[in-house]
Amino acid sequence: MGNTEKVASTGRFGSRYGIGIRRKLLKVEPLQFQKHKCPNCGAPRVKRLSKGIFECNKCSHKFVGGSYLPQTLAGGIISKMVSQKVFVPEMVEALAKAAGEEKVPSEGGSAATEGDRPPEEVPSEKPEGGN
């Protein structure tokens, strides 16, 4: 077999699938197979069962995450915000504004009732003539 210094673990595919896909796989594989901590017990014994499903080998806690990693980038940001409670003051302000405003119909005409609308014209007869 040839030298796999540049292609590392994707050398097993040979020339199949194209270089772009193999390079993407090179970025994901080391992250996928490293030790991950369980969100329940904190032990670094999480194993990937299938796409997005992970299980801790210590406490048997099953949870979902990203396709390759137990926690996605967006999920990590949100959990950090929740733990720091950064979003709470902004959420309180938004709720106060929503509670303070009454639902007043705008003057754009979208709040018109059927009584306000002009009656639709119905054509009386078809014009006689060509067919």
Short mmCIF file of C-alpha atoms in Angstrom, two decimals:
data_model
loop_
_atom_site.label_atom_id
_atom_site.label_comp_id
_atom_site.label_asym_id
_atom_site.label_seq_id
_atom_site.Cartn_x
_atom_site.Cartn_y
_atom_site.Cartn_z
CA MET A 1 0.00 0.00 0.00
CA GLY A 2 1.14 3.56 -0.62
CA ASN A 3 2.28 6.27 1.71
CA THR A 4 -0.58 7.74 3.81
CA GLU A 5 1.30 10.62 5.43
CA LYS A 6 -0.87 13.35 3.89
CA VAL A 7 -4.17 11.51 3.88
CA ALA A 8 -3.80 9.78 7.28
CA SER A 9 -6.84 7.65 8.12
CA THR A 10 -8.58 8.37 4.83
CA GLY A 11 -5.88 6.44 3.01
CA ARG A 12 -8.12 3.41 3.45
CA PHE A 13 -10.42 4.81 0.74
CA GLY A 14 -7.69 5.01 -1.90
CA SER A 15 -8.75 7.25 -4.75
CA ARG A 16 -12.47 6.74 -4.14
CA TYR A 17 -14.96 9.48 -3.14
CA GLY A 18 -12.81 12.46 -4.15
CA ILE A 19 -10.28 14.55 -2.25
CA GLY A 20 -12.81 17.09 -0.94
CA ILE A 21 -14.87 14.52 0.93
CA ARG A 22 -11.77 12.80 2.27
CA ARG A 23 -10.41 16.13 3.57
CA LYS A 24 -13.70 16.86 5.34
CA LEU A 25 -13.54 13.41 6.89
CA LEU A 26 -9.99 14.13 8.08
CA LYS A 27 -11.32 17.13 10.03
CA VAL A 28 -14.25 15.27 11.60
CA GLU A 29 -12.77 11.87 12.47
CA PRO A 30 -10.29 12.95 15.17
CA LEU A 31 -13.05 14.90 16.93
CA GLN A 32 -15.53 12.05 16.58
CA PHE A 33 -13.32 9.41 18.16
CA GLN A 34 -11.89 11.44 21.05
CA LYS A 35 -13.19 10.97 24.59
CA HIS A 36 -16.34 12.96 25.38
CA LYS A 37 -17.82 13.72 28.80
CA CYS A 38 -21.25 12.49 29.78
CA PRO A 39 -23.66 15.36 30.54
CA ASN A 40 -25.23 13.28 33.32
CA CYS A 41 -22.29 11.90 35.32
CA GLY A 42 -19.31 13.74 33.79
CA ALA A 43 -17.35 10.57 33.03
CA PRO A 44 -15.39 10.62 29.75
CA ARG A 45 -17.00 7.39 28.56
CA VAL A 46 -19.50 8.47 25.90
CA LYS A 47 -19.89 6.24 22.87
CA ARG A 48 -21.67 7.06 19.62
CA LEU A 49 -24.43 4.55 18.87
CA SER A 50 -25.68 5.98 15.59
CA LYS A 51 -26.14 9.34 13.89
CA GLY A 52 -26.76 11.83 16.68
CA ILE A 53 -27.40 9.22 19.43
CA PHE A 54 -24.84 8.80 22.21
CA GLU A 55 -24.68 6.66 25.34
CA CYS A 56 -22.52 6.82 28.44
CA ASN A 57 -20.85 3.47 29.18
CA LYS A 58 -20.76 4.25 32.90
CA CYS A 59 -24.28 5.42 33.76
CA SER A 60 -26.09 4.16 30.59
CA HIS A 61 -27.49 7.64 29.97
CA LYS A 62 -28.68 7.99 26.37
CA PHE A 63 -28.84 11.43 24.83
CA VAL A 64 -28.87 13.13 21.45
CA GLY A 65 -26.37 15.52 19.98
CA GLY A 66 -24.82 16.36 16.66
CA SER A 67 -24.20 13.80 13.95
CA TYR A 68 -20.57 13.28 14.90
CA LEU A 69 -20.12 15.08 18.22
CA PRO A 70 -22.24 14.85 21.38
CA GLN A 71 -22.70 18.61 21.45
CA THR A 72 -23.08 20.93 18.48
CA LEU A 73 -21.63 24.42 18.36
CA ALA A 74 -25.07 26.01 18.73
CA GLY A 75 -25.97 23.68 21.59
CA GLY A 76 -22.76 24.58 23.40
CA ILE A 77 -23.45 28.30 23.08
CA ILE A 78 -27.01 27.93 24.36
CA SER A 79 -26.01 25.76 27.31
CA LYS A 80 -23.32 28.30 28.21
CA MET A 81 -25.87 31.13 28.06
CA VAL A 82 -28.26 29.20 30.28
CA SER A 83 -25.56 28.42 32.83
CA GLN A 84 -24.44 32.07 32.92
CA LYS A 85 -28.01 33.40 32.73
CA VAL A 86 -26.96 36.06 30.23
CA PHE A 87 -30.23 35.99 28.34
CA VAL A 88 -32.52 36.44 31.39
CA PRO A 89 -32.49 40.29 31.57
CA GLU A 90 -33.15 40.56 27.84
CA MET A 91 -35.97 38.02 28.08
CA VAL A 92 -37.57 39.88 31.01
CA GLU A 93 -37.52 43.12 29.02
CA ALA A 94 -39.07 41.43 25.99
CA LEU A 95 -41.82 39.88 28.11
CA ALA A 96 -42.53 43.23 29.79
CA LYS A 97 -42.87 44.94 26.43
CA ALA A 98 -45.15 42.19 25.14
CA ALA A 99 -47.36 42.35 28.24
CA GLY A 100 -47.52 46.16 28.16
CA GLU A 101 -48.65 46.38 24.56
CA GLU A 102 -52.27 45.72 23.77
CA LYS A 103 -53.25 44.18 20.49
CA VAL A 104 -54.45 47.25 18.61
CA PRO A 105 -55.32 46.72 14.94
CA SER A 106 -53.23 48.79 12.60
CA GLU A 107 -54.75 51.26 10.18
CA GLY A 108 -53.50 49.27 7.20
CA GLY A 109 -56.93 47.80 6.50
CA SER A 110 -56.10 44.31 7.68
CA ALA A 111 -58.53 44.67 10.59
CA ALA A 112 -61.52 45.50 8.40
CA THR A 113 -64.65 43.50 9.12
CA GLU A 114 -67.11 42.23 6.58
CA GLY A 115 -69.46 45.15 7.26
CA ASP A 116 -66.75 47.65 6.33
CA ARG A 117 -65.99 46.05 2.97
CA PRO A 118 -67.80 47.17 -0.16
CA PRO A 119 -70.04 44.49 -1.64
CA GLU A 120 -68.56 42.57 -4.53
CA GLU A 121 -70.07 43.17 -7.92
CA VAL A 122 -71.64 40.14 -9.55
CA PRO A 123 -71.79 40.11 -13.36
CA SER A 124 -75.45 40.07 -14.38
CA GLU A 125 -75.34 38.26 -17.71
CA LYS A 126 -72.77 36.99 -20.14
CA PRO A 127 -72.42 39.16 -23.20
CA GLU A 128 -73.95 37.48 -26.20
CA GLY A 129 -71.91 37.23 -29.26
CA GLY A 130 -68.96 35.20 -30.41
CA ASN A 131 -68.17 31.83 -29.10
#
